[in-house]
Amino acid sequence: MSTELPLALPDALLARLADFLESQVGLHFPRERWRDLERGIAAAARESGYAQAQAYVDWLLAAPLTRTQIEGLASQLTVGETYFFREKRSLDILEQQILPELLRARGETEKHLRIWSAGCCSGEEPYSIAMLLDRLIPDFEKWNLTILATDINPRFLRKAAQGIYGEWSFRDTPAWIRERYFNKRKDGRFEMQPRIRRMVSFSYLNLAEDAYPSLVNNTNAMDVIFCRNVLMYFAQERARKVVGKLHRSLVDGGWLITSPTETSAVLFSAFTAVEFPGAFLYRRILAAGPRATAVRYPAPWHEGEAAAAHAPAPAEPQEPAAFSAARSALAPEVLRETGAEQAADAEDADSRAHDAHDTPRRKARACADEGSLAEASAWCEKAIAADKLNPAHYYLLAAIEQERGQSETAERALGRALYLAPDFALAHFALGNLCLSGGRRREARRHFGNALTLLRACPADALLPESDGLAAGRLAEIVAAVQASLPRAHKEAA
């Protein structure tokens, strides 16, 4: 016999609230999930100081949500239930079949690999991928590896960046994982080893609203995207748009890995469905000809855990980066899709007016979007040779070189951009992030301060050059959040 109590909020109010959340936050709550919605709203009301959930909902519906309110709601309305090596079948397929194929191909050319955990929650998924790569790649230090982890919930991201977990995150995880990759703390929790923690870059991204793929927020040219247990939060039309953008974020031949419960021939019709024993994955294949409805892979060439590789010597420990300062120094987290379209229109108009000088830069961006980083860098150098006084060329070169793992080259390029355009706010922010990732917090604070001064002098809705549609007001919020996460000045090293 069910003991579940009736819903406390009226149906009409819950219906209005569900519509509001879908339009403002991108979260979908059909009638069968109204109890979850009511439970989350009650928690959000308590956190906001409201004694009654209905009063909180009335206030919520009275005006558009601010960024802080959206983040607070997302913290209460999204589920943070995950653990290391969850849904192990897809990770086994990644380890035993997808990655060996990728590593063999890339090992013969430029050694780079890009993986995105979209909806990373508190970090267990991207860290599982990092540990898997550590075992598979013996010459680890020779590779340029990107593991991007994004989420809409800032609390999850802060926890993920710290890399500290309790016993519950290790359920169904072999004991040797903890022994090899974690240090036990005095409080009984386990802390991720710094060399694994530094492999993952955490950043805020709203899959429903933000612009991607983009070189600016590092969501382009991915080899593998994990998007598991995320699409269930979206209505069908919004999920379709998200899947379309994920498709464009992959290189040709790239893989999308979803949860088994999200398998759909309609939703993933742009992909080729690939059947493995016990799972379906999706692949972006752009070759001409009729699209295959399904490709069958044989059983894995070996069962069980891949042979463990000798891990490199641990690097010197560093403090975990604040979640809002992404590993890519050129990665502002939030880009509005409409703004990105306006920026693209402006770039098209500009390219028509200045085709002779802009063609190399546009080719550089196109190559970078496809993951051809060496070729992108070469085109960028051609753009600079044709127009040495254009700071945008140096900024783009910095973005490409940072993606290649060449931080010193990226920093020099940013310095040249700022020499030519001292009011280039995005370059100040990028240089601050580069300094921060190198442990030079005092320098980082100075560059962030310069960026914030310039941004606050701009109209909040002004679109920033070279940002793919990022507004000055939003970047100011990001910079302020990064500043707040830094240690106090008297504790910093010189």
XYZ file of C-alpha atoms in Angstrom:
494
model
C 0.000 0.000 0.000
C 1.379 3.421 -0.989
C 2.057 5.845 1.866
C 3.023 8.714 -0.430
C 1.379 11.986 0.602
C -0.559 14.151 -1.880
C 1.293 16.997 -3.560
C 1.351 20.089 -1.355
C 1.397 22.620 -4.196
C -1.682 23.038 -6.435
C -1.548 21.324 -9.824
C -2.077 24.606 -11.657
C 0.895 26.190 -9.878
C 3.118 23.166 -10.544
C 2.146 23.276 -14.231
C 3.102 26.974 -14.447
C 6.334 26.292 -12.596
C 7.241 23.387 -14.905
C 6.667 25.566 -17.985
C 8.707 28.371 -16.430
C 11.656 26.113 -15.592
C 11.697 24.647 -19.086
C 11.814 28.089 -20.713
C 14.226 29.713 -18.242
C 16.500 26.900 -17.076
C 16.075 24.227 -19.748
C 14.905 21.581 -17.255
C 11.870 19.447 -18.150
C 9.428 18.227 -15.494
C 6.437 16.315 -16.918
C 3.542 15.506 -14.602
C 5.025 12.164 -13.556
C 8.038 14.026 -12.115
C 6.112 16.723 -10.255
C 6.872 15.111 -6.905
C 10.597 15.443 -7.656
C 9.969 19.038 -8.690
C 8.093 19.802 -5.494
C 10.816 18.213 -3.370
C 13.537 20.240 -5.099
C 11.570 23.472 -4.893
C 10.999 22.953 -1.173
C 14.758 22.628 -0.660
C 15.403 25.720 -2.793
C 12.793 27.661 -0.802
C 14.472 26.787 2.502
C 17.851 27.796 1.125
C 16.403 31.145 -0.014
C 14.869 31.845 3.400
C 11.215 31.100 2.572
C 9.144 29.264 5.153
C 6.542 28.238 2.563
C 7.315 26.722 -0.827
C 4.262 28.355 -2.413
C 5.455 31.840 -1.453
C 8.832 31.046 -2.987
C 7.218 29.832 -6.226
C 5.027 32.954 -6.405
C 8.148 35.111 -6.062
C 10.003 32.981 -8.610
C 7.290 33.389 -11.234
C 7.025 37.141 -10.742
C 10.220 38.124 -12.592
C 12.914 36.673 -14.905
C 15.567 34.628 -13.157
C 19.024 36.033 -12.525
C 22.131 33.904 -13.099
C 22.468 33.319 -9.329
C 18.859 32.129 -9.087
C 19.293 29.792 -12.056
C 22.375 28.244 -10.472
C 20.600 27.896 -7.118
C 17.660 26.131 -8.757
C 19.917 23.853 -10.779
C 21.665 22.849 -7.562
C 18.371 21.630 -6.108
C 16.654 20.244 -9.207
C 19.405 18.133 -10.760
C 20.394 14.777 -9.301
C 23.967 14.373 -8.077
C 23.905 10.582 -7.816
C 26.994 9.061 -9.409
C 30.094 7.013 -8.611
C 33.389 5.958 -10.160
C 33.156 3.685 -13.224
C 29.360 3.893 -13.308
C 27.680 2.090 -16.248
C 30.885 0.123 -16.678
C 29.921 -1.494 -19.983
C 30.406 1.714 -21.962
C 33.712 2.375 -20.198
C 34.864 -1.163 -21.046
C 34.037 -0.515 -24.707
C 35.947 2.766 -24.550
C 38.972 1.048 -22.990
C 39.028 -2.130 -25.036
C 37.963 -1.001 -28.498
C 37.538 2.732 -29.063
C 40.640 4.108 -27.376
C 43.122 1.514 -28.697
C 41.961 2.352 -32.231
C 42.287 6.096 -31.579
C 45.656 5.809 -29.852
C 47.124 3.740 -32.680
C 45.982 6.289 -35.269
C 47.064 9.359 -33.307
C 50.325 7.797 -32.159
C 51.522 7.843 -35.759
C 50.736 11.552 -36.236
C 50.184 14.391 -33.772
C 49.624 12.826 -30.359
C 46.436 14.469 -29.164
C 43.146 13.196 -27.797
C 40.058 15.170 -26.741
C 37.254 13.854 -24.514
C 34.281 15.756 -23.071
C 32.172 14.723 -20.081
C 28.998 16.768 -20.624
C 26.987 16.840 -17.397
C 29.902 15.676 -15.242
C 28.125 16.067 -11.879
C 30.680 15.865 -9.030
C 33.511 14.583 -11.211
C 33.507 10.807 -10.850
C 32.934 10.237 -14.587
C 35.768 12.419 -15.996
C 38.167 11.196 -13.306
C 37.283 7.595 -14.260
C 38.224 8.465 -17.848
C 41.485 10.055 -16.665
C 42.436 6.936 -14.683
C 41.600 4.775 -17.682
C 43.858 6.862 -19.952
C 46.643 6.711 -17.392
C 46.610 2.921 -17.663
C 46.417 2.831 -21.465
C 49.125 5.330 -22.439
C 52.698 4.347 -21.507
C 54.332 7.489 -22.984
C 51.821 9.735 -21.250
C 54.060 12.817 -21.132
C 54.325 12.891 -24.950
C 50.575 13.293 -25.468
C 48.389 16.381 -25.467
C 45.284 15.125 -23.669
C 42.130 17.147 -23.060
C 39.429 15.944 -20.670
C 36.802 18.683 -20.472
C 34.119 18.278 -17.786
C 31.109 20.613 -17.725
C 27.962 20.926 -15.657
C 25.194 23.434 -14.918
C 25.522 22.962 -11.148
C 28.300 25.098 -9.580
C 28.239 23.093 -6.342
C 28.983 19.882 -8.198
C 31.839 21.602 -10.024
C 33.398 22.930 -6.834
C 33.335 19.457 -5.308
C 34.755 17.948 -8.499
C 37.664 20.411 -8.600
C 38.583 19.487 -5.015
C 38.740 15.791 -5.902
C 37.762 14.528 -2.421
C 35.267 11.663 -2.140
C 33.632 9.441 0.449
C 33.027 5.695 0.470
C 29.719 6.021 -1.430
C 31.547 7.204 -4.575
C 33.492 3.918 -4.682
C 30.637 1.441 -4.605
C 31.162 -1.197 -7.282
C 34.743 0.099 -7.747
C 37.717 -2.310 -7.414
C 39.827 -1.707 -4.308
C 43.003 -1.308 -6.361
C 41.594 1.889 -7.925
C 41.620 3.595 -4.527
C 45.032 2.217 -3.672
C 46.609 3.404 -6.898
C 44.956 6.781 -7.491
C 43.818 8.150 -4.118
C 45.347 9.206 -0.813
C 43.338 8.501 2.327
C 42.691 11.545 4.517
C 42.450 11.716 8.293
C 38.687 12.255 8.053
C 38.289 8.895 6.270
C 37.639 10.365 2.827
C 39.829 9.839 -0.216
C 41.666 12.540 -2.176
C 42.467 12.145 -5.871
C 46.180 12.221 -6.641
C 47.186 15.618 -8.078
C 48.546 14.257 -11.358
C 45.157 12.689 -12.185
C 43.199 15.683 -10.899
C 45.156 18.021 -13.154
C 44.193 15.986 -16.227
C 40.584 17.233 -15.984
C 39.351 20.756 -16.702
C 36.050 21.664 -15.023
C 33.835 24.439 -16.378
C 30.257 25.708 -16.147
C 28.182 25.029 -19.265
C 24.426 24.974 -19.774
C 23.828 22.405 -22.506
C 20.345 23.747 -23.120
C 21.298 27.398 -23.598
C 24.996 27.921 -24.287
C 26.829 27.991 -27.605
C 28.892 24.989 -28.661
C 30.925 23.749 -30.436
C 33.324 26.660 -29.994
C 37.072 27.101 -29.879
C 36.502 29.750 -27.230
C 35.026 27.410 -24.618
C 37.053 24.386 -25.768
C 34.021 22.327 -26.890
C 35.192 21.804 -30.480
C 36.824 18.865 -32.257
C 36.069 16.221 -29.634
C 37.010 12.590 -30.231
C 34.616 11.235 -27.599
C 31.701 12.869 -25.779
C 30.063 11.317 -22.718
C 26.535 12.632 -22.199
C 24.928 10.123 -19.851
C 21.761 10.622 -17.792
C 21.506 14.249 -18.938
C 19.096 14.267 -21.877
C 16.332 12.904 -19.645
C 16.057 16.371 -18.099
C 15.101 17.971 -21.429
C 11.887 18.077 -23.439
C 12.143 16.283 -26.792
C 12.675 19.379 -28.942
C 15.336 20.780 -26.649
C 17.045 17.378 -26.425
C 17.075 17.239 -30.231
C 18.878 20.605 -30.389
C 21.394 19.495 -27.737
C 22.141 16.297 -29.657
C 22.588 18.325 -32.861
C 25.189 20.544 -31.193
C 26.957 17.535 -29.687
C 27.086 16.023 -33.181
C 28.785 19.169 -34.508
C 31.211 19.135 -31.553
C 32.685 15.804 -32.677
C 35.351 15.221 -35.311
C 34.473 12.935 -38.206
C 34.528 9.433 -36.736
C 33.996 10.750 -33.203
C 31.883 8.891 -30.643
C 28.900 9.921 -28.507
C 28.326 7.748 -25.435
C 24.925 7.994 -23.748
C 23.124 6.096 -21.023
C 21.416 2.819 -22.073
C 18.090 4.359 -20.999
C 18.533 7.221 -23.496
C 18.937 5.079 -26.622
C 16.738 6.456 -29.423
C 16.799 5.929 -33.194
C 14.875 9.188 -33.689
C 16.862 11.426 -31.344
C 20.239 10.247 -32.673
C 19.255 9.954 -36.342
C 22.214 12.144 -37.447
C 24.589 9.522 -36.016
C 25.431 6.016 -37.117
C 24.298 3.637 -34.384
C 27.042 1.141 -33.532
C 26.115 -2.076 -31.767
C 28.596 -3.589 -29.334
C 27.868 -6.667 -27.250
C 25.553 -5.315 -24.579
C 25.432 -1.659 -25.679
C 24.653 0.831 -28.460
C 26.962 3.810 -29.037
C 26.714 6.565 -31.642
C 29.317 7.667 -34.171
C 29.569 10.766 -36.348
C 30.363 9.521 -39.860
C 30.353 12.144 -42.618
C 31.271 9.884 -45.559
C 28.992 10.176 -48.581
C 26.380 7.544 -49.246
C 23.364 6.197 -47.348
C 23.683 6.318 -43.571
C 23.970 2.938 -41.914
C 21.246 2.366 -39.355
C 23.512 0.155 -37.295
C 27.042 -1.192 -37.404
C 27.859 -4.302 -35.399
C 31.209 -4.550 -33.591
C 32.565 -7.967 -32.651
C 33.187 -8.978 -29.076
C 36.119 -7.151 -27.456
C 39.534 -8.389 -28.496
C 40.236 -9.070 -24.857
C 38.146 -9.244 -21.742
C 38.704 -7.602 -18.405
C 41.046 -4.813 -17.490
C 43.578 -3.573 -20.053
C 47.219 -4.195 -19.249
C 48.390 -1.616 -16.754
C 51.016 0.777 -18.071
C 53.824 2.229 -16.028
C 52.559 5.545 -14.694
C 54.815 8.603 -15.009
C 56.358 10.081 -11.901
C 53.840 12.289 -10.088
C 54.171 15.986 -10.803
C 54.527 18.482 -7.991
C 51.175 18.916 -6.209
C 49.158 22.038 -6.942
C 46.049 23.417 -5.383
C 42.880 22.419 -7.264
C 41.769 25.100 -9.685
C 38.532 26.915 -9.000
C 35.823 25.381 -11.165
C 35.196 28.671 -12.960
C 38.777 28.876 -14.212
C 38.765 26.204 -16.901
C 41.940 24.331 -17.876
C 41.815 25.997 -21.260
C 42.993 29.506 -20.524
C 40.798 30.708 -23.355
C 37.558 29.194 -22.133
C 34.882 31.621 -20.887
C 32.215 29.273 -19.675
C 28.892 30.695 -20.819
C 28.112 31.677 -24.397
C 24.591 32.513 -25.521
C 23.532 30.801 -28.731
C 21.856 33.935 -30.092
C 24.969 35.951 -29.364
C 27.101 33.375 -31.136
C 24.872 33.660 -34.214
C 25.236 37.440 -34.179
C 28.984 37.115 -33.844
C 29.088 34.653 -36.744
C 27.071 37.039 -38.908
C 29.466 39.842 -38.043
C 32.456 37.665 -38.841
C 30.966 36.701 -42.207
C 30.414 40.344 -43.086
C 33.923 41.230 -41.981
C 35.424 38.355 -43.962
C 33.716 39.565 -47.121
C 35.135 43.039 -46.594
C 38.677 41.886 -45.774
C 38.939 38.556 -47.531
C 42.633 38.804 -48.431
C 43.748 39.125 -44.809
C 41.005 37.101 -43.111
C 41.134 33.953 -45.222
C 44.103 32.427 -43.327
C 42.457 33.209 -39.981
C 39.156 31.639 -41.041
C 41.040 28.577 -42.262
C 42.891 28.451 -38.945
C 39.582 28.429 -37.052
C 38.131 25.791 -39.385
C 41.159 23.530 -38.878
C 41.020 24.033 -35.119
C 37.318 23.131 -35.110
C 38.185 19.896 -36.925
C 41.001 19.093 -34.496
C 43.828 19.689 -37.005
C 45.836 21.785 -34.565
C 49.208 21.808 -36.314
C 47.551 22.924 -39.537
C 45.505 25.501 -37.624
C 48.663 26.927 -36.084
C 50.321 27.146 -39.511
C 47.353 29.041 -40.968
C 47.383 31.368 -37.981
C 51.048 32.157 -38.596
C 50.141 32.983 -42.211
C 47.428 35.332 -40.967
C 49.976 37.071 -38.725
C 52.476 37.339 -41.585
C 49.811 39.024 -43.712
C 48.700 41.433 -40.978
C 51.168 41.728 -38.094
C 49.192 44.476 -36.351
C 45.944 42.563 -35.873
C 45.646 41.466 -32.198
C 42.875 38.981 -33.073
C 45.389 36.835 -34.979
C 47.629 36.546 -31.906
C 44.650 35.770 -29.670
C 43.574 32.951 -31.989
C 47.134 31.624 -32.101
C 47.171 31.612 -28.296
C 43.920 29.614 -28.230
C 45.304 27.047 -30.650
C 48.666 26.727 -28.911
C 47.011 26.361 -25.516
C 44.905 23.568 -26.951
C 48.129 21.935 -28.191
C 49.569 22.145 -24.672
C 52.062 24.893 -25.566
C 51.395 27.283 -22.675
C 54.562 29.360 -23.092
C 53.849 29.985 -26.781
C 50.253 30.874 -25.913
C 51.403 33.328 -23.253
C 53.781 35.070 -25.670
C 50.990 35.393 -28.249
C 48.665 36.932 -25.650
C 51.401 39.373 -24.680
C 51.655 40.504 -28.298
C 47.863 40.845 -28.552
C 47.812 43.087 -25.474
C 50.755 45.144 -26.741
C 48.703 45.916 -29.854
C 45.369 46.311 -28.004
C 45.777 47.058 -24.268
C 41.971 47.151 -23.852
C 41.491 43.565 -25.153
C 39.559 42.310 -22.097
C 39.292 38.692 -23.237
C 43.079 38.510 -23.690
C 43.603 39.866 -20.145
C 41.267 37.174 -18.826
C 42.997 34.451 -20.852
C 46.424 35.553 -19.642
C 45.144 35.571 -16.054
C 43.981 31.988 -16.430
C 47.326 30.955 -17.908
C 49.142 32.500 -14.939
C 46.730 30.833 -12.531
C 47.242 27.399 -14.094
C 50.996 27.937 -13.679
C 50.659 28.769 -9.971
C 51.430 32.496 -10.436
C 48.430 33.772 -8.519
C 49.665 37.323 -7.987
C 50.110 37.850 -11.719
C 46.763 36.185 -12.347
C 45.035 38.562 -9.929
C 46.533 41.550 -11.756
C 45.339 40.378 -15.173
C 41.865 39.553 -13.826
C 41.692 43.034 -12.282
C 42.597 44.617 -15.621
C 39.926 42.565 -17.391
C 37.270 43.479 -14.843
C 38.040 47.210 -15.050
C 37.687 47.122 -18.839
C 34.519 45.015 -18.781
C 32.727 47.228 -16.277
C 33.347 50.196 -18.549
C 31.390 48.427 -21.340
C 27.606 48.047 -21.708
C 26.679 44.733 -20.078
C 25.063 43.392 -23.259
C 27.937 44.366 -25.571
C 29.310 41.335 -27.428
C 33.060 40.962 -27.032
C 35.270 40.566 -30.117
C 36.675 37.071 -30.677
C 34.366 35.570 -28.018
C 31.785 33.755 -30.195
C 29.071 35.926 -28.674
C 30.054 36.321 -25.012
C 28.619 39.508 -23.488
C 30.738 41.877 -21.408
C 28.428 41.573 -18.400
C 28.638 37.788 -18.339
C 32.428 37.778 -18.626
C 32.556 40.293 -15.766
C 30.552 37.823 -13.641
C 32.980 35.041 -14.548
C 36.072 37.112 -13.756
C 34.618 38.220 -10.411
C 33.857 34.581 -9.527
C 37.418 33.528 -10.372
C 38.840 36.393 -8.287
C 36.685 35.371 -5.324
C 38.041 31.820 -5.528
C 41.686 32.924 -5.212
C 43.473 32.835 -1.844
C 43.830 36.147 -0.030
C 46.791 38.227 -1.157
C 48.765 37.897 2.108
C 48.783 34.095 1.706
C 50.073 34.128 -1.860
C 53.576 33.366 -2.960
C 55.430 36.078 -4.770
